[in-house]
Short mmCIF file of C-alpha atoms in Angstrom, two decimals:
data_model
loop_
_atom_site.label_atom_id
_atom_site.label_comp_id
_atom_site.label_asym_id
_atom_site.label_seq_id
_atom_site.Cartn_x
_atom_site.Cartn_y
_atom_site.Cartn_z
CA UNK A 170 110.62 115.21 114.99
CA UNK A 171 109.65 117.15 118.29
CA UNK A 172 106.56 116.18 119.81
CA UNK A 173 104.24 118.83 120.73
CA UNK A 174 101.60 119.09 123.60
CA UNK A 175 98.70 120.20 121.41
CA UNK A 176 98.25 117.06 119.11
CA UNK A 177 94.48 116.18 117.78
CA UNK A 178 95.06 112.93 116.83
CA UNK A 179 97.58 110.40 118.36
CA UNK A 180 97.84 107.08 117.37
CA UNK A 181 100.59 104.75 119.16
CA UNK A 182 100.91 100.59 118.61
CA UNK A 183 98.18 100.31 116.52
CA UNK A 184 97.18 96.98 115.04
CA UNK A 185 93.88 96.06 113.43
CA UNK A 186 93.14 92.19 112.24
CA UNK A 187 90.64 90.38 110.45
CA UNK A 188 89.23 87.31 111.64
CA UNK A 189 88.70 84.72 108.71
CA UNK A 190 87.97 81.35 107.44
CA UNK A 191 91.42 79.62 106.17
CA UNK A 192 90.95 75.94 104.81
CA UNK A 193 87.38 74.89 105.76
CA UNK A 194 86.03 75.98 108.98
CA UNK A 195 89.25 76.71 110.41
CA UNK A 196 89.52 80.60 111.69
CA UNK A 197 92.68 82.60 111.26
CA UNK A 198 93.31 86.43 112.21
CA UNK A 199 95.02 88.12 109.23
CA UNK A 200 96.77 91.20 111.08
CA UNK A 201 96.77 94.23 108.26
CA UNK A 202 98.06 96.98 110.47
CA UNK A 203 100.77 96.48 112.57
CA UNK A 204 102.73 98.62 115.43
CA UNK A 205 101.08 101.92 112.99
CA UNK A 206 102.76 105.49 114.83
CA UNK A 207 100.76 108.79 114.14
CA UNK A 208 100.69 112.26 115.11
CA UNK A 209 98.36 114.98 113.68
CA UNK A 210 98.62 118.73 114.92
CA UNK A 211 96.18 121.46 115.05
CA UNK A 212 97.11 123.83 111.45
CA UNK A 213 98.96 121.06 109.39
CA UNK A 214 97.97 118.79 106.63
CA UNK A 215 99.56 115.55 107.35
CA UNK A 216 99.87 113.56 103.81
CA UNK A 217 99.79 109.15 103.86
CA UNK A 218 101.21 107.62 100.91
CA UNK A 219 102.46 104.30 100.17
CA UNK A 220 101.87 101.71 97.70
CA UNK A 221 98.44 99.91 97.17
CA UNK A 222 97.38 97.48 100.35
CA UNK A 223 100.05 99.60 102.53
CA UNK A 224 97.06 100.11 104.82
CA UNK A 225 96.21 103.77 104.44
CA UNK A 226 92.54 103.20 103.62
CA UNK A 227 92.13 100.75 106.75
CA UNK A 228 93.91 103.67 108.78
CA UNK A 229 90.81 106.02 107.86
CA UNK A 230 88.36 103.19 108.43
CA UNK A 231 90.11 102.60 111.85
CA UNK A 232 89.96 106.40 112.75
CA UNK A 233 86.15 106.52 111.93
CA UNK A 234 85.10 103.42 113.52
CA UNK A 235 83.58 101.68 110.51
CA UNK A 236 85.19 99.04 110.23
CA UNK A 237 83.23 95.45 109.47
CA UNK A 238 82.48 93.36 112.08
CA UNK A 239 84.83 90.91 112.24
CA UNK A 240 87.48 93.52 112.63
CA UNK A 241 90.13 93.43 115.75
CA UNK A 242 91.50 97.12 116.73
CA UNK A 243 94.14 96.88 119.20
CA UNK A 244 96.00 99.64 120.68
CA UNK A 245 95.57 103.23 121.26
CA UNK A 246 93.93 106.39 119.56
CA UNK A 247 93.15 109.64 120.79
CA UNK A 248 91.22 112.59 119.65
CA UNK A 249 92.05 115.68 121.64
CA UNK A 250 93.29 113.36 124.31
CA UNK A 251 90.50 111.32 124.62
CA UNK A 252 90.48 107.54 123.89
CA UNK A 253 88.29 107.03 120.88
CA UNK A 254 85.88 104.01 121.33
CA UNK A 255 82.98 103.30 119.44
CA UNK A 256 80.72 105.34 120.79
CA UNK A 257 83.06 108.12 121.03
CA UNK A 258 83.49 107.60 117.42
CA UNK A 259 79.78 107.57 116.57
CA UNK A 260 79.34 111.01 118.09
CA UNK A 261 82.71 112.45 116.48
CA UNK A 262 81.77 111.10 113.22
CA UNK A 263 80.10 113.65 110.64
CA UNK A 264 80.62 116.34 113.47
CA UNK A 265 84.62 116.66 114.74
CA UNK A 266 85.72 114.27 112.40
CA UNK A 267 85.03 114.44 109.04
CA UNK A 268 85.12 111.69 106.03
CA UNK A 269 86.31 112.33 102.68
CA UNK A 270 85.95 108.65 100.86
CA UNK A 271 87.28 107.25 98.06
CA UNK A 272 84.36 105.60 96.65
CA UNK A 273 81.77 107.76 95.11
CA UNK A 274 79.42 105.00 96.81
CA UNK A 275 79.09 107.12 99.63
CA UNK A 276 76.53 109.35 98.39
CA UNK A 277 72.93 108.57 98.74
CA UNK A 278 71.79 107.16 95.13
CA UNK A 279 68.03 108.74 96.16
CA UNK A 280 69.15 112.32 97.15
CA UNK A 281 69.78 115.21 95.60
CA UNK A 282 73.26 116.37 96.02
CA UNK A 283 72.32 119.62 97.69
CA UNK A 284 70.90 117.77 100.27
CA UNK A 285 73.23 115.66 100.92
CA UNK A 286 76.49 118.45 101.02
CA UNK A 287 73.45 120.72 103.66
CA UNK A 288 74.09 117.18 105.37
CA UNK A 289 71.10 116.31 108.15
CA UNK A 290 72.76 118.25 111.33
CA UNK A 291 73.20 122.14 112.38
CA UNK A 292 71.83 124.20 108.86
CA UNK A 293 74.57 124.97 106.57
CA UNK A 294 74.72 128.22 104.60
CA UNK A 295 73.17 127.30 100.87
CA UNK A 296 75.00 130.28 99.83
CA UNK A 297 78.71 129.12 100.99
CA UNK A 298 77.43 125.56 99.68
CA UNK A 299 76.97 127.38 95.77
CA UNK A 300 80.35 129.31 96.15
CA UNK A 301 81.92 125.96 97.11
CA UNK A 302 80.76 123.80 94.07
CA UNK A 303 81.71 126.94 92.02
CA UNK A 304 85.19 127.26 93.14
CA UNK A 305 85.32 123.63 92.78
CA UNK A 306 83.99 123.88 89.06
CA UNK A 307 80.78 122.05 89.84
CA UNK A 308 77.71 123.61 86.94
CA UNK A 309 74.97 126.04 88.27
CA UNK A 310 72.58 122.47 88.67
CA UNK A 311 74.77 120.83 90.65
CA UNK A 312 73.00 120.69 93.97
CA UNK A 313 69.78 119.49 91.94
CA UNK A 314 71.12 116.83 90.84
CA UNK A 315 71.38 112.91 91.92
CA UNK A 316 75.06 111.05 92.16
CA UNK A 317 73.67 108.96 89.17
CA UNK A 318 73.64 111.83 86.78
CA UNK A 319 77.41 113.08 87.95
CA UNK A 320 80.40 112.10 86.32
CA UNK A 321 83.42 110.61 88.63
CA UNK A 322 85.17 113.69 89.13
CA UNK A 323 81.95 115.62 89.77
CA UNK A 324 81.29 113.11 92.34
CA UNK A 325 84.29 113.57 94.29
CA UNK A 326 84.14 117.15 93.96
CA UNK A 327 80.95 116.69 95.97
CA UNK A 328 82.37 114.60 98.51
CA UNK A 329 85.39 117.13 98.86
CA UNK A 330 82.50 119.83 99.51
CA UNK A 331 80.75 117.68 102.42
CA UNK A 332 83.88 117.82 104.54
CA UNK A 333 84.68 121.17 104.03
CA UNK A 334 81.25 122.55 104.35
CA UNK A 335 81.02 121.15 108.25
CA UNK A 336 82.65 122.56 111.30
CA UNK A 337 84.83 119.15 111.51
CA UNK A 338 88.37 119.72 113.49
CA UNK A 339 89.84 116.75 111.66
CA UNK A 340 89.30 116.36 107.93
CA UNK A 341 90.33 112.54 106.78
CA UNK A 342 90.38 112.54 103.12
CA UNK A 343 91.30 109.04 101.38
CA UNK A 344 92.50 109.65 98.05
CA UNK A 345 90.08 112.63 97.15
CA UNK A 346 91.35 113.92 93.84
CA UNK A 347 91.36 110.78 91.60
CA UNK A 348 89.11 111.91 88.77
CA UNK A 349 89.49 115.65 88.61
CA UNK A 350 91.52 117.52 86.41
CA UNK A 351 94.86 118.71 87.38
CA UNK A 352 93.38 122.55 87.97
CA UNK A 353 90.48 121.05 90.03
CA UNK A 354 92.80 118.83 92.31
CA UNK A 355 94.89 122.09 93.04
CA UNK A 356 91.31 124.04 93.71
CA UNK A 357 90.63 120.78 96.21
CA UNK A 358 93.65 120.46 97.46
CA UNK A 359 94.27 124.99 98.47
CA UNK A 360 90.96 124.34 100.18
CA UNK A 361 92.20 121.75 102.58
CA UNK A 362 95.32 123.63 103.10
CA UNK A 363 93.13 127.24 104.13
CA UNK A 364 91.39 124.82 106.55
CA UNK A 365 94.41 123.73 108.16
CA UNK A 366 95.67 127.07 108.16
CA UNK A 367 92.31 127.94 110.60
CA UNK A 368 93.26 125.81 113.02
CA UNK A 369 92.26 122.45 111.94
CA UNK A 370 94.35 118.77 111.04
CA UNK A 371 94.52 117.20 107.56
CA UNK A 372 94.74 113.94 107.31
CA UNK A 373 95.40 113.53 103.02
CA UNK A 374 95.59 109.58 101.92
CA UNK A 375 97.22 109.72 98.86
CA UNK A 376 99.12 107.60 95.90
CA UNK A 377 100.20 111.51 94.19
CA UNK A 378 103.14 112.24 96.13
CA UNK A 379 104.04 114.90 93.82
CA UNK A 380 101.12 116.86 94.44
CA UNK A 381 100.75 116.32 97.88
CA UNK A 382 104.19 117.72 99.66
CA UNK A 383 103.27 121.06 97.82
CA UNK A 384 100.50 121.16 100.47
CA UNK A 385 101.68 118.93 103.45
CA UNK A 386 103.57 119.69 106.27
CA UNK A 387 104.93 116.31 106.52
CA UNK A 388 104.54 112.82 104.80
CA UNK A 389 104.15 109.72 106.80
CA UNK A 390 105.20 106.91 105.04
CA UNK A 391 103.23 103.56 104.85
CA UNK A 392 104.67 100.30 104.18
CA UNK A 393 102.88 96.59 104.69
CA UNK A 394 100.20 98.10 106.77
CA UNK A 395 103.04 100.05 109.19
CA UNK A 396 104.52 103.56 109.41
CA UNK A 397 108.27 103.63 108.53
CA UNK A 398 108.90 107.09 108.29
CA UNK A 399 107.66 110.66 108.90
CA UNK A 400 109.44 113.65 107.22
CA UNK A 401 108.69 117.30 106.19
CA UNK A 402 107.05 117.81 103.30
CA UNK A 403 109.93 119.90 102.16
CA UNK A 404 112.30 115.98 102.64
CA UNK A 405 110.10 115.02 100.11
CA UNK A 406 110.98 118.31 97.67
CA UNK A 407 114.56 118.15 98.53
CA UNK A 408 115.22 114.62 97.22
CA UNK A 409 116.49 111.61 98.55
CA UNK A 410 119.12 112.70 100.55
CA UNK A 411 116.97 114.25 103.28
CA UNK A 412 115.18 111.20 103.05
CA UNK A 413 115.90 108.56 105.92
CA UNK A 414 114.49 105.19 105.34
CA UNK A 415 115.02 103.18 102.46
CA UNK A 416 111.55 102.63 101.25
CA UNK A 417 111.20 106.28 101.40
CA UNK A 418 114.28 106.92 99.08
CA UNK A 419 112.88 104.51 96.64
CA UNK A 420 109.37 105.22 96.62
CA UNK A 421 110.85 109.04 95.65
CA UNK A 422 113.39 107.69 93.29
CA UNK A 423 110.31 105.13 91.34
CA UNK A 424 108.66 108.66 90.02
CA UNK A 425 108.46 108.82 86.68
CA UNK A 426 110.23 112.43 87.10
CA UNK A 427 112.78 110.83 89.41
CA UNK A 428 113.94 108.03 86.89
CA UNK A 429 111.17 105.47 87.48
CA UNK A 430 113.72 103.52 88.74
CA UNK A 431 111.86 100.27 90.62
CA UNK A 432 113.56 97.80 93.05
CA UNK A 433 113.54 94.08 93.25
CA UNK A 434 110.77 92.36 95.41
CA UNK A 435 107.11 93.14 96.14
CA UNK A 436 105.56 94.26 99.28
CA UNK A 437 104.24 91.46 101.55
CA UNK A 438 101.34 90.05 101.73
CA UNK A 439 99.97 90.80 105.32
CA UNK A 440 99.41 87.09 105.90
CA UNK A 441 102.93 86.32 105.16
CA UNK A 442 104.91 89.06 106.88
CA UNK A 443 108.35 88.71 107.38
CA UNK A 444 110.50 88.24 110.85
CA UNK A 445 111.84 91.61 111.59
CA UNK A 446 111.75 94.69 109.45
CA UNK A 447 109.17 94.19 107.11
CA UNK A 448 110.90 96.01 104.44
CA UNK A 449 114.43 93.64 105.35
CA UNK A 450 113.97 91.14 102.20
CA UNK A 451 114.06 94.21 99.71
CA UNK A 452 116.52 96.53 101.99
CA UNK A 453 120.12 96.71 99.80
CA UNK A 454 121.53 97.69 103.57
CA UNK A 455 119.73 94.93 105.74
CA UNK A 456 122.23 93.17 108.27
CA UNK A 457 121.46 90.09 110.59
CA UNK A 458 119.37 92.19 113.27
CA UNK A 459 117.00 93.34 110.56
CA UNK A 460 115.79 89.99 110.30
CA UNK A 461 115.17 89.57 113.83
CA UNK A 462 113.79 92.34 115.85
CA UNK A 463 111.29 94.65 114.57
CA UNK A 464 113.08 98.23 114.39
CA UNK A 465 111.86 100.64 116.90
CA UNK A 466 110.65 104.10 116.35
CA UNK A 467 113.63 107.16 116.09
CA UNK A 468 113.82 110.75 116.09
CA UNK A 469 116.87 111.08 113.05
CA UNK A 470 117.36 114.83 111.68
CA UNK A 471 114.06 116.22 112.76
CA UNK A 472 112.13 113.26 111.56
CA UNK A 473 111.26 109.83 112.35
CA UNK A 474 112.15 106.38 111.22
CA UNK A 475 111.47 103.11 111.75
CA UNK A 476 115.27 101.63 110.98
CA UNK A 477 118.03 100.96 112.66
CA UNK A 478 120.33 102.33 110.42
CA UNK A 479 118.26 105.13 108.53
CA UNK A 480 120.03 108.77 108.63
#
């Protein structure tokens, strides 16, 4: 995949650890994210997915800066070429970068929710704030409202309308559509893709493949807290032929529409990762080296893999 000068976000060797108590006092750091590769570009919505405790959530946390405290982040990111620190990413946050969560905790339990989408900053327009909930098939009431008298979906909805109602060149959205109807995830999901098409990145975190490459430019695929692929969303469409890792092929071919067809093993446990490729003990094509070294990064047919014998 050819790298290009412009990128918003770049994200090279990135680890992030926890530091915990193992049997009694004794500390341990439990690495979650390890060696993580990611590019996001100016005008492209850049889909995650992966199985549950790939990482993907931590990668938004990581991005952010809000992370717990007993968090290590090791490594390298960069928003518009800038190292982001943690004060860097206290001023970004809300303003440059912008958070769509997963939990409907988020919102403020003792505010309304017009309030809270105006957000505490540079005035927003109330009127593109109403046309938003409408088109995202929020009621009339909406912004009078508090989060306890919204269902789930309703919830999200309003978190959706946050990010998109600020001025935010990077949108991060972690898994925004759970709870909305199929027509309301496709309303969410067109407004993301007109804001990449203005000029701004996409980051989508998401478990609904499916729904995601008809958006995405490309899908970066997570796997035991690591990137092992990157491809065009159109790989994804094409089947898995244009696919080049492994995981990738069988993530596509375990949709229900694809056959549902699972493979032996489970993902690993990040404090039991395996010597080598972390995907080697389920990989049908591993060989002795897999086992060893840790696969570098390659460019193979436009995209990227993490194998050393993906085409």
């Amino acid at each position: 995949m050819k790298q290009r000068s412009d990128s918003l976000l770049e994200i090279h060797d990135l680890s992030v650890s926890f530091r915990m108590y193992d049997q009694g006092l004794k500390q341990t750091d439990l690495r979650v994210i390890s060696d993580l590769h990611l590019t996001v570009y100016p005008g492209e919505i850049l889909a995650v997915a992966g199985s549950s405790g790939s990482g993907k959530s931590l990668l938004a946390s990581a991005i952010l800066g809000i992370l717990p405290g007993n968090a290590t982040v090791e490594g390298h990111l960069r928003f518009k070429g800038k190292e982001l620190n943690p004060k860097l990413q206290e001023r970004l946050r809300g303003t440059e970068i912008a958070f769509v969560p997963q939990s409907v905790a988020y919102l403020d339990p003792l505010m309304k929710v017009g309030a809270q989408a105006d957000g505490h900053g540079k005035p927003r327009s109330v009127q593109k704030r109403n046309g938003l909930f409408k088109r995202l098939g929020l009621p009339d009431n909406t912004p009078q409202l508090y989060p306890f008298q919204l269902s789930g979906g309703m919830a999200r909805r309003v978190l959706v309308s946050t990010a998109l109602l600020g001025e935010a060149e990077l949108i991060v959205a972690d898994e925004p559509t759970p709870g909305m109807s199929l027509d309301q995830a496709l309303e969410a999901l067109g407004m993301f893709r007109e804001m990449a098409d203005q000029g701004k990145g996409v980051i989508l975190i998401t478990h609904d493949i499916d729904l995601a490459v008809e958006f995405a430019d490309r899908v970066s695929v997570f796997y035991a807290g690591t990137t092992v692929e990157t491809a065009y969303g159109s790989d994804f469409k094409a089947g898995p032929d244009a696919l080049r890792h492994p995981y990738s092929k069988a993530l596509w071919r375990a949709l229900p529409q694809n056959g549902f067809q699972p493979i032996e093993g489970f993902q690993p446990y990040a404090g039991h990762l395996p010597e080598g490729c972390l995907f080697a003990p389920r990989c049908p094509f591993k060989t002795a080296e897999c086992t060893i070294k840790v696969p570098p990064v390659r460019e193979v047919r436009g995209g990227e893999v993490r194998c050393y014998y993906g085409t």
